[in-house]
Coordinates of C-alpha atoms and ligand atoms in Angstrom, one line a residue:
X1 CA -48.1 -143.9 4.3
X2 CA -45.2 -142.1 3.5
X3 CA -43.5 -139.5 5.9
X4 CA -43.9 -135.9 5.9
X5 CA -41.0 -133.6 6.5
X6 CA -42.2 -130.9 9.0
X7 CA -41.8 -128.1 6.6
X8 CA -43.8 -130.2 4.9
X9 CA -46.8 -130.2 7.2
X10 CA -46.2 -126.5 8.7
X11 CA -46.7 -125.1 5.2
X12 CA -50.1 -127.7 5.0
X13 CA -51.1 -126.3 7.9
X14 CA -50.6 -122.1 7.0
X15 CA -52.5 -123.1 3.5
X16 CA -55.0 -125.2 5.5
X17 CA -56.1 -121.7 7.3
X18 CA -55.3 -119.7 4.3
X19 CA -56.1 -121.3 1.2
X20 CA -59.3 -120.5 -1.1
X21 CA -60.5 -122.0 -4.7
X22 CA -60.7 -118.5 -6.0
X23 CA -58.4 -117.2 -8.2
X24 CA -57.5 -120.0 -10.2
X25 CA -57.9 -120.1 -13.9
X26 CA -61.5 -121.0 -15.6
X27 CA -63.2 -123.6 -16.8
X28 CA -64.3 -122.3 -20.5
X29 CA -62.6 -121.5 -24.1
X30 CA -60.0 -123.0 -25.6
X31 CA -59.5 -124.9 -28.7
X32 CA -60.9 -127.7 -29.7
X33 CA -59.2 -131.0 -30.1
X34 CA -60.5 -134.2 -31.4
X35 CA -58.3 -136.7 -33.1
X36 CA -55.2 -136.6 -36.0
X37 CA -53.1 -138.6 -38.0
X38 CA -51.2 -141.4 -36.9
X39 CA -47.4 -142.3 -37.9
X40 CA -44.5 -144.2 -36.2
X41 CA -40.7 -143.1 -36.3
X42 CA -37.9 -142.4 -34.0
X43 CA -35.1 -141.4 -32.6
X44 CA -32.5 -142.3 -30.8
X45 CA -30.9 -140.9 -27.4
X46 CA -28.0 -138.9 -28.1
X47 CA -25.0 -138.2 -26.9
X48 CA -23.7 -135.8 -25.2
X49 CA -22.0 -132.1 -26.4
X50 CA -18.8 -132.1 -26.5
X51 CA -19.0 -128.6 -27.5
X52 CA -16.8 -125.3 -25.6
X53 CA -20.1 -124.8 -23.7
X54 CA -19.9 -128.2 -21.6
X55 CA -17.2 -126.9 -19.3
X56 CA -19.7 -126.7 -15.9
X57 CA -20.7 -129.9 -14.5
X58 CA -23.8 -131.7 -14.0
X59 CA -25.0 -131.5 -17.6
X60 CA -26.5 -135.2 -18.1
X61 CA -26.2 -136.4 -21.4
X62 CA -28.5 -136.8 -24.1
X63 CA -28.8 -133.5 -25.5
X64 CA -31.4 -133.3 -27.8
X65 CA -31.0 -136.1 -29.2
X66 CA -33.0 -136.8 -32.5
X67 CA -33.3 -133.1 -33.2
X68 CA -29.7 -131.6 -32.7
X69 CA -27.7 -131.0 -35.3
X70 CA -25.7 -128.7 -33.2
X71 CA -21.9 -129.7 -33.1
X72 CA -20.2 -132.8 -31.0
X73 CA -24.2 -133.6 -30.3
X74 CA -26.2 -136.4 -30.5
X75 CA -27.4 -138.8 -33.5
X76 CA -30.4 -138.2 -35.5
X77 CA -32.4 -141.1 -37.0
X78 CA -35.9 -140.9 -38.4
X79 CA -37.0 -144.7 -39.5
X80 CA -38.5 -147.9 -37.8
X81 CA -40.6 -147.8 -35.0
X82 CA -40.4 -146.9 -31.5
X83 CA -38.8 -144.0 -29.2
X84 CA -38.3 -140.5 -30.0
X85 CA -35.4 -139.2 -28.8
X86 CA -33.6 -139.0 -25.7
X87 CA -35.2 -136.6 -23.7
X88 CA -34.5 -132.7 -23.3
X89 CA -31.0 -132.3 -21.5
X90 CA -27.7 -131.7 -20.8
X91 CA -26.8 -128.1 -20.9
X92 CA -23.8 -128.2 -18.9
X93 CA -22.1 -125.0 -19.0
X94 CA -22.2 -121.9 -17.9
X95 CA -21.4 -120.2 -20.9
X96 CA -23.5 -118.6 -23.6
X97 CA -25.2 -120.4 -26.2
X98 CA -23.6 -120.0 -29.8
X99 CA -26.1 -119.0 -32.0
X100 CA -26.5 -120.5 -36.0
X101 CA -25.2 -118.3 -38.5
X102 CA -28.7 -118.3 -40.3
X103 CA -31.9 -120.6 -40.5
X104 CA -34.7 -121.1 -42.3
X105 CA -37.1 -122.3 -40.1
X106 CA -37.2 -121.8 -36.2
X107 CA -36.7 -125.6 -35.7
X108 CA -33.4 -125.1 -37.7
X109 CA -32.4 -121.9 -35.7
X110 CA -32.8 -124.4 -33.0
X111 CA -30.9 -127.4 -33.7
X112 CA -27.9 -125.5 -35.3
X113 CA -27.4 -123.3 -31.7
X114 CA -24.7 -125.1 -29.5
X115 CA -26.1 -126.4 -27.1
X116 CA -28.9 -127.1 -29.4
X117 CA -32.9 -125.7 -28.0
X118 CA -35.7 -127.4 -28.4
X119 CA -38.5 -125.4 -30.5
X120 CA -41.6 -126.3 -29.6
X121 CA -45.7 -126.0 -30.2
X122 CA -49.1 -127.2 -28.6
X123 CA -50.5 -129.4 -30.6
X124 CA -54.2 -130.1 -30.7
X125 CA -55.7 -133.2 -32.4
X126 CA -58.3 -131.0 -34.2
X127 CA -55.3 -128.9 -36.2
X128 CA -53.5 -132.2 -37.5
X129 CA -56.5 -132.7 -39.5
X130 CA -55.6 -129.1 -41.0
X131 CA -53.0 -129.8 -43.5
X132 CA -51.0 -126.1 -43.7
X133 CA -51.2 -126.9 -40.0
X134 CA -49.6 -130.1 -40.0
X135 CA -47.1 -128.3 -42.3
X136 CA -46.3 -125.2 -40.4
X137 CA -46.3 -127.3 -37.0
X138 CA -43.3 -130.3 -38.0
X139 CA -41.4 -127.5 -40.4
X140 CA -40.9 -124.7 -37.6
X141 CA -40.6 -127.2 -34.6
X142 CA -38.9 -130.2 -33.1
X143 CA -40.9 -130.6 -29.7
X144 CA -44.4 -131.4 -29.2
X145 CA -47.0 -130.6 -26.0
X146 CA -50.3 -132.6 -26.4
X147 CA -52.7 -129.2 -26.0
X148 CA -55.5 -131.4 -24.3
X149 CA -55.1 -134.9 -25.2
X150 CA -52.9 -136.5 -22.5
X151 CA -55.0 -134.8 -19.6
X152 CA -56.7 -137.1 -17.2
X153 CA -59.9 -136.5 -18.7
X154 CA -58.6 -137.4 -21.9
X155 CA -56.8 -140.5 -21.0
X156 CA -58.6 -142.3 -18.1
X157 CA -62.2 -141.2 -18.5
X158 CA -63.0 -144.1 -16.4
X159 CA -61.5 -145.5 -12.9
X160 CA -58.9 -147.5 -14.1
X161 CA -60.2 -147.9 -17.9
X162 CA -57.6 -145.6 -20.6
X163 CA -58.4 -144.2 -23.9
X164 CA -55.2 -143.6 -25.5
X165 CA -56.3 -142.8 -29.4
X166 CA -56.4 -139.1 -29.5
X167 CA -53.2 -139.4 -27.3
X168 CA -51.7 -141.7 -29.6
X169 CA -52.2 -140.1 -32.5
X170 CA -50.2 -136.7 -32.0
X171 CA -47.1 -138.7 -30.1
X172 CA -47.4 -140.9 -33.2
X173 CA -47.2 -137.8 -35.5
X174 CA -44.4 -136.3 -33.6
X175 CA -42.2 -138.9 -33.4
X176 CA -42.9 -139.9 -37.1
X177 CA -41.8 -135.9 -37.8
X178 CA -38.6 -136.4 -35.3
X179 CA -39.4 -134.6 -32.8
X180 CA -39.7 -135.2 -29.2
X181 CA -42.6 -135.0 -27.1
X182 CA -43.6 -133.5 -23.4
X183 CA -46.1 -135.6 -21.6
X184 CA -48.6 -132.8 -20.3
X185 CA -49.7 -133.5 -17.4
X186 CA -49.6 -136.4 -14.9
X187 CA -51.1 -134.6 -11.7
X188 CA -53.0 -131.4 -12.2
X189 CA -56.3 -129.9 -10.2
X190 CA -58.1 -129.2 -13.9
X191 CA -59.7 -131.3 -16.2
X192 CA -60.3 -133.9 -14.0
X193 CA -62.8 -136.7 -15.1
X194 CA -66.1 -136.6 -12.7
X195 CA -64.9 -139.9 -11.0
X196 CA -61.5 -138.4 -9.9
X197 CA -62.4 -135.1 -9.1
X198 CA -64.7 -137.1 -6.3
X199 CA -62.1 -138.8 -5.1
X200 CA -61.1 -138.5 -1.1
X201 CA -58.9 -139.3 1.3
X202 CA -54.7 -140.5 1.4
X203 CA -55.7 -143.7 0.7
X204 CA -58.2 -143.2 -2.6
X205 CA -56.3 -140.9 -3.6
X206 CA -52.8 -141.9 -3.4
X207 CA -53.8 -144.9 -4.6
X208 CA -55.7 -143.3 -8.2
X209 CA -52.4 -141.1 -8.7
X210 CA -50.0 -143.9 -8.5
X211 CA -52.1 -146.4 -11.0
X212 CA -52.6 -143.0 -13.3
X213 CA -49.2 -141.9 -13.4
X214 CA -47.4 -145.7 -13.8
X215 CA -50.6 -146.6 -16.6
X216 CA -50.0 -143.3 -18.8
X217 CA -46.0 -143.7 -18.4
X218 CA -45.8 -147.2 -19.1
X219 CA -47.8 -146.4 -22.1
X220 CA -45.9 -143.9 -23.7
X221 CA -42.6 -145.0 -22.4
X222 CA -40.6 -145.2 -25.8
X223 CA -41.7 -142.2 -27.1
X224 CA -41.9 -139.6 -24.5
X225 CA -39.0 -138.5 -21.6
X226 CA -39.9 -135.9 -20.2
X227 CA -42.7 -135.3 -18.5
X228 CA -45.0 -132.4 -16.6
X229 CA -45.3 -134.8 -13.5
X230 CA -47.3 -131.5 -11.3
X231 CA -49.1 -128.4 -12.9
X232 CA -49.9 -125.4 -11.3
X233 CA -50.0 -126.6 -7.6
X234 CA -49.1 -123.5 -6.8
X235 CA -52.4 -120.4 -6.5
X236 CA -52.1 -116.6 -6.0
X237 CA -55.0 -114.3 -5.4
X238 CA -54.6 -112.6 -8.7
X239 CA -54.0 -115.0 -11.7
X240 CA -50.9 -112.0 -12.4
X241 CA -48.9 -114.2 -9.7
X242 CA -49.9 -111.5 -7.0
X243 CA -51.0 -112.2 -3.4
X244 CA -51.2 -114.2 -0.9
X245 CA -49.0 -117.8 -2.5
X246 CA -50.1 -120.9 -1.1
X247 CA -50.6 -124.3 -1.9
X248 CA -53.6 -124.5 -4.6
X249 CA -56.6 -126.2 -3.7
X250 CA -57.2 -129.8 -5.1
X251 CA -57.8 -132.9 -5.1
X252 CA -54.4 -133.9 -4.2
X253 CA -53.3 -131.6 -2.0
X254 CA -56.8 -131.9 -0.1
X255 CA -56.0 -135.9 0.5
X256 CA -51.9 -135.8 1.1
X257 CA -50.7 -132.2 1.7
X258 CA -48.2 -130.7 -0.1
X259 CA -46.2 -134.1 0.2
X260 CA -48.5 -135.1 -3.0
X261 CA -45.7 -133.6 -5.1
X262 CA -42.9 -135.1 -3.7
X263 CA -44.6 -138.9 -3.9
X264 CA -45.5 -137.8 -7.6
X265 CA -42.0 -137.3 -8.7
X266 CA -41.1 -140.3 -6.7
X267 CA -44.0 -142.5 -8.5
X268 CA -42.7 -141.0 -11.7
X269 CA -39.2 -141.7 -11.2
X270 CA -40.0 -145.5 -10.5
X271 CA -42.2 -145.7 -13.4
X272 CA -39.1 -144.6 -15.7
X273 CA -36.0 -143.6 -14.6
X274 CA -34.6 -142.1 -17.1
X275 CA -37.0 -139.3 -17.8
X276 CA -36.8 -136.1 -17.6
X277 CA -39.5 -134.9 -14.4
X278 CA -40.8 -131.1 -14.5
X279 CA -43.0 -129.1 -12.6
X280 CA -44.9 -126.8 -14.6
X281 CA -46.3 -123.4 -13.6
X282 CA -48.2 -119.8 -15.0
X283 CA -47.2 -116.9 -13.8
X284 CA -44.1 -117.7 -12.3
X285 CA -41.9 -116.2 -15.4
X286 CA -40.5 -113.3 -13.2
X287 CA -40.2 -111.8 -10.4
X288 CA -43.6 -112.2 -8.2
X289 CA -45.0 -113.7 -5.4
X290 CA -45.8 -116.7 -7.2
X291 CA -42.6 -117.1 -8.3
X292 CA -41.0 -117.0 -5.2
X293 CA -43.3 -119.5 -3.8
X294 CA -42.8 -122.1 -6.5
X295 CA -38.5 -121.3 -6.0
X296 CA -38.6 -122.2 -2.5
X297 CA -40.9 -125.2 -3.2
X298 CA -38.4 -126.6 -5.8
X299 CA -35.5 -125.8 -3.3
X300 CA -37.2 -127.6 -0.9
X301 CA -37.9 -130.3 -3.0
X302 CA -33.8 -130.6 -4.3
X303 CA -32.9 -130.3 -0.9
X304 CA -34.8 -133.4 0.2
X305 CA -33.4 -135.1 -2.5
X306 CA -36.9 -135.3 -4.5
X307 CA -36.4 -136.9 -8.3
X308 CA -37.4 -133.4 -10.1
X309 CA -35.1 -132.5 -13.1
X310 CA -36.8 -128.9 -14.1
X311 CA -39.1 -126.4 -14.0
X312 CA -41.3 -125.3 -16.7
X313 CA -42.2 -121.5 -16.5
X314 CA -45.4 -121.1 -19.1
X315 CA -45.2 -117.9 -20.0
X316 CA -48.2 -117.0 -21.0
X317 CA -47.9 -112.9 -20.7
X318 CA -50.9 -110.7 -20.7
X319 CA -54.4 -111.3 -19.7
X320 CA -55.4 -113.5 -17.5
X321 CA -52.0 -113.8 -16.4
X322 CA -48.7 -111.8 -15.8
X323 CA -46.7 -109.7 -17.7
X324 CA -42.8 -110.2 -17.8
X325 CA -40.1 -108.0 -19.2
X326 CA -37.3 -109.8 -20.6
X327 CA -34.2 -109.2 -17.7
X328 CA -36.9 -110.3 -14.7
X329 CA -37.1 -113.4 -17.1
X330 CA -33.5 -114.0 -17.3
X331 CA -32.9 -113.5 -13.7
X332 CA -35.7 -115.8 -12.4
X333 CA -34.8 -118.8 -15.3
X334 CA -31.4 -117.9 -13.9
X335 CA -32.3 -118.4 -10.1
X336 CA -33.7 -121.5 -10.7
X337 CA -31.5 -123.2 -13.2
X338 CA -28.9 -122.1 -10.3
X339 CA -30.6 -125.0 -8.3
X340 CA -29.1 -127.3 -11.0
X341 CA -32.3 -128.0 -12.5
X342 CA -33.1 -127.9 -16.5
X343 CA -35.7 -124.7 -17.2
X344 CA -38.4 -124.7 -20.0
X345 CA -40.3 -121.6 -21.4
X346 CA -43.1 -124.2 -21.7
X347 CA -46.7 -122.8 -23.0
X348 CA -45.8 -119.1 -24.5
X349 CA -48.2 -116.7 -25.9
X350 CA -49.0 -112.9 -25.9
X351 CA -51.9 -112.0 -25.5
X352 CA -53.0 -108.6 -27.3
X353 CA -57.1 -108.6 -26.1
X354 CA -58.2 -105.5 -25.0
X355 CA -54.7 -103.9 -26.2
X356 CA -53.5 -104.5 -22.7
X357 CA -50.1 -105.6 -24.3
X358 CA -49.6 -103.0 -27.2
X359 CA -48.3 -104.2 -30.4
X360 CA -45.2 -102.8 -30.0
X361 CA -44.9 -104.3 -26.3
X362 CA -45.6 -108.3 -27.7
X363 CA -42.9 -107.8 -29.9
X364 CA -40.5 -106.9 -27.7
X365 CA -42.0 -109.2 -25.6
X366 CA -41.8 -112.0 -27.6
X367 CA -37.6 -111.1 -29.1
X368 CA -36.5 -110.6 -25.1
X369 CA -38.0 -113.3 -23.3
X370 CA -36.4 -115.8 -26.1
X371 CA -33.3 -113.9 -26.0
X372 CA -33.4 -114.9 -22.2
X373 CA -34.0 -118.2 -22.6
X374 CA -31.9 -118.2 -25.2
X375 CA -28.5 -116.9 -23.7
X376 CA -29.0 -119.7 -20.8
X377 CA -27.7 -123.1 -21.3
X378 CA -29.4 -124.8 -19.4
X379 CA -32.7 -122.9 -20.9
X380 CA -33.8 -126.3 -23.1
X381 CA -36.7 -125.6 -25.4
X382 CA -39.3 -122.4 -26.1
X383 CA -42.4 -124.1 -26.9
X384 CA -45.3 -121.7 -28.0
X385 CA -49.4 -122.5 -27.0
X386 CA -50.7 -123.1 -30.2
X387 CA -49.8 -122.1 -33.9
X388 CA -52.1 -120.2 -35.2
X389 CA -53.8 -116.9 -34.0
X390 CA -57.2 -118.2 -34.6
X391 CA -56.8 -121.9 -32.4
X392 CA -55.8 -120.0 -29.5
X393 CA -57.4 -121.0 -26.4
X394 CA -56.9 -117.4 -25.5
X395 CA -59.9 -116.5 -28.1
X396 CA -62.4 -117.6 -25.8
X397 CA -61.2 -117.8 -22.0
X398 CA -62.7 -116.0 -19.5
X399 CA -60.3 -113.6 -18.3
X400 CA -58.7 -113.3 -21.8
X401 CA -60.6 -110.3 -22.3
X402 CA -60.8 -111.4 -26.1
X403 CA -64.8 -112.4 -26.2
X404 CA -64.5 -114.9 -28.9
X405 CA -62.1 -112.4 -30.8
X406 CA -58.5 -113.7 -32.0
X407 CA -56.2 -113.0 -29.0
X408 CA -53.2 -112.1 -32.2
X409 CA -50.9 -114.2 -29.8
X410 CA -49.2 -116.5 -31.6
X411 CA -46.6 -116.3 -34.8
X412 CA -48.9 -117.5 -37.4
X413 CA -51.7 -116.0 -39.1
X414 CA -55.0 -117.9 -39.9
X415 CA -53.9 -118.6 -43.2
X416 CA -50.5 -119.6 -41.3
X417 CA -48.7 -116.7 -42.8
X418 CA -45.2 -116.0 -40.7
X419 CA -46.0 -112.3 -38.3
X420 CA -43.4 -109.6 -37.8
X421 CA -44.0 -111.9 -33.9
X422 CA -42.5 -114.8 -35.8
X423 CA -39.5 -112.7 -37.2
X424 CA -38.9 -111.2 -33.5
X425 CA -38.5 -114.7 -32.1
X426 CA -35.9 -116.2 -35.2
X427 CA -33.8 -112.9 -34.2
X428 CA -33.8 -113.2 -31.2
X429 CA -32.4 -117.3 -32.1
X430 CA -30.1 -116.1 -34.5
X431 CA -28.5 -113.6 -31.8
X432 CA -29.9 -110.3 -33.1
Ligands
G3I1 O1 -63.6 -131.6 -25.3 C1 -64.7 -130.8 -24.9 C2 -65.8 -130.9 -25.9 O2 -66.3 -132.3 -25.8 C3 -66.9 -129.9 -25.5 O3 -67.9 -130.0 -26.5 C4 -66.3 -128.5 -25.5 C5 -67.4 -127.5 -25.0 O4 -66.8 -126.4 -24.4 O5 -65.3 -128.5 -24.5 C6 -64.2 -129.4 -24.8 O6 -63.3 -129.3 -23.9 C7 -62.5 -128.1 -23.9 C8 -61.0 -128.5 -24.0 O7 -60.2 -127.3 -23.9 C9 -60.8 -129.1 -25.4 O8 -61.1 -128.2 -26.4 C10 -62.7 -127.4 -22.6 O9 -64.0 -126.9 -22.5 C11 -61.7 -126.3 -22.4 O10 -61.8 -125.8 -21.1 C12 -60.3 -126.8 -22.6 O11 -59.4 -125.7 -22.5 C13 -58.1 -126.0 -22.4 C14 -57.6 -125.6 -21.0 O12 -56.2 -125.9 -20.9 C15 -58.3 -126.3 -19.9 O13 -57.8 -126.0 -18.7 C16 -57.3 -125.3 -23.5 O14 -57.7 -125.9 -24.8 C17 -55.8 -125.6 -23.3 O15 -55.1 -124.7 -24.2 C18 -55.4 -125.1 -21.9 O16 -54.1 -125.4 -21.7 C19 -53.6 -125.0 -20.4 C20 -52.5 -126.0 -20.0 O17 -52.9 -127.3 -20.1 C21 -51.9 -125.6 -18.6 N1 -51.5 -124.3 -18.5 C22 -52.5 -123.3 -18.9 C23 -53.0 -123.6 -20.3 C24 -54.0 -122.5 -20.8 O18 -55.1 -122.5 -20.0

């Protein structure tokens, strides 16, 4: 067994007297996701800016690589088989992001910025068979999340025994569509299969999480760099990120104590060295307690030298989770990216159920948080849950408040028409 630091264990121990299931998000809802189209393509790793805003330090190369088109930045190539590109990465400097002159599409708004910004989408299995899906999806973005399909229960439905299709098929479609894809998520509490969520003990479990995480990289190793290596490890009583932050609950942290995250990004780093390792939260986009929590964990976790490259911050504003105002945004990516770490606005939506968030609040919503993103360098990609209204998982989780109704939080319409939400968000790209 690996040691523990002490903070390591004092922390186990607080949660260990402190820590509850409740408050975590549900079980139900969400949209469905069965199987799409396959395709191969690729790009290559780029190289790095040389643009005016590469005068900090620490910015890795690679930026963007098969999606920028940004100056000084990396190559672009879209035939033959094999890897997408080279990862997210890079942003060096400190100063602002130079905005294109004027885009068509979001994905363009993206790839023209210096540094470029990834633009990126959910994307279930179920829409690819949709073609005005398929469409709007490759057109607007350059970066793909798998919505369900590269979950444990997805992907190793049986000890040891992988399913990769469904998987297969969206990083197949992204990469044939240049764009690069997020691996969501290699350790998480939720959507366990049956067999792991039984699991118990260091040994069992340790042992599960290594064969998982060195299978489902090895797997997708040409085609996706970066990687959601630990969701959501992180609970609060209230899902707004108030209350009580402690280690969450699960499966992992029950068997090894918050040193599961640490041997995760060290398992992960072995795997592949060269991706890009995130941990990925909800309500965390602001100021809270949550946030907090998760800022010291990540400090921590820098300090002791762990292999984590960045943090994804979900925003997903309005029921069941928190609202954020655009300057709390930009001081908390801020705080973090101060660490030296990459940030990601990773799963966004605005919820408008129950007219919690009025219309007028999402859009202003929607323009500042990407404005805050936006204006930070070392703020990599905006990737939005979903693309259409009416796939929302919002439409039918508990806590959404929506009751089966369209949640209205995306930038598409059902017929995937562009909203006035749409129009906020390619301002806000553009600088306005
Ligand atoms: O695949 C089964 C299907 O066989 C069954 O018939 C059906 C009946 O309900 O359920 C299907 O599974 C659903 C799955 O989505 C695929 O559609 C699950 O019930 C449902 O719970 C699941 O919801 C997903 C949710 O994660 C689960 O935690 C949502 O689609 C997905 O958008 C959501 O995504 C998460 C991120 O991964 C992490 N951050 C929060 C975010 C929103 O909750």
């Amino acid at each position: 067994m690996r040691s523990v630091p002490l903070t390591l264990l004092l922390s186990a121990f607080l949660c260990a007297t402190g820590c509850s299931d409740s408050g975590g998000e549900g079980e139900t809802g969400g949209a469905g996701a069965t199987s799409g189209t396959a395709g191969t393509t690729s790009g290559t790793g780029g190289a790095g800016t040389t643009s005016s805003v590469t005068s900090g330090t620490g910015g890795a190369p690679g930026v963007t690589s098969s999606v920028a088109s940004g100056t000084g930045g990396a190559t672009s190539a879209a035939s033959g088989t094999g890897g997408a590109g080279g990862g997210t990465g890079g942003a060096g400097g400190e100063e602002a992001r130079v905005p294109a002159a004027s885009a068509s599409t979001l994905r363009e708004a993206g790839e023209k910025a210096n540094p470029p910004i990834l633009i990126g989408a959910a994307i279930s299995g179920g829409g690819l068979n949709n073609n005005d899906y398929k469409r709007v999806a490759a057109a607007e973005h350059s970066y793909v999340t798998a919505e369900n399909e590269m979950k444990w229960d997805a992907l190793e439905p049986n000890a040891g025994q992988f399913s990769w299709g469904a998987a297969d098929n969206i990083v197949n479609w992204a990469v044939s569509n240049r764009m690069q894809v997020k691996g969501h998520t290699l350790v998480w509490h939720n959507q366990l299969p049956g067999w792991a969520s039984s699991l118990s003990g260091a040994a069992q479990v340790e042992q599960a999480m290594r064969r998982h995480i060195e299978n489902v990289m090895g797997h997708f190793k040409d085609r996706v760099h970066t990687w959601d290596v630990v969701n959501e490890a992180v609970l609060t009583d209230s899902d707004t990120g108030v209350g009580n932050p402690r280690m969450r609950p699960s499966v992992f942290f029950n068997a090894l104590g918050e040193g599961f995250l640490d041997l995760a990004f060290e398992i992960a780093k072995e795997q592949d060295p060269t991706a890009k390792l995130y941990y990925n939260d909800y309500s965390i986009d602001a100021l809270n307690d949550k946030a907090d929590f998760v800022y010291e964990m990540v400090k921590g976790m820098v300090e002791r030298g762990v292999p984590i490259d960045g943090v994804g911050f979900q925003m997903h504003i309005g029921p069941p989770n928190n609202e954020a105002g655009g300057a709390d945004v930009a001081a908390n990516l801020k705080r973090f990216s101060d660490l030296g770490l990459e940030v990601l606005i990773s799963e966004m939506d605005i919820n408008r159920c129950s007219n919690q968030v009025t219309a007028e609040e999402q859009l202003a919503y929607y323009h500042d948080i990407v404005e805050a993103c936006f204006q930070l360098p070392k703020c990599v990609g905006i990737t939005f849950w979903g693309i259409n209204d009416g796939r929302s998982w919002l439409n039918g989780w508990s806590g959404a408040l929506c009751n089966g109704q369209s949640s209205q939080s995306l930038l598409f319409n059902d017929q995937y028409q562009k909203k006035e939400t749409y129009n906020k968000v390619m301002d806000a790209l553009l600088g306005r």
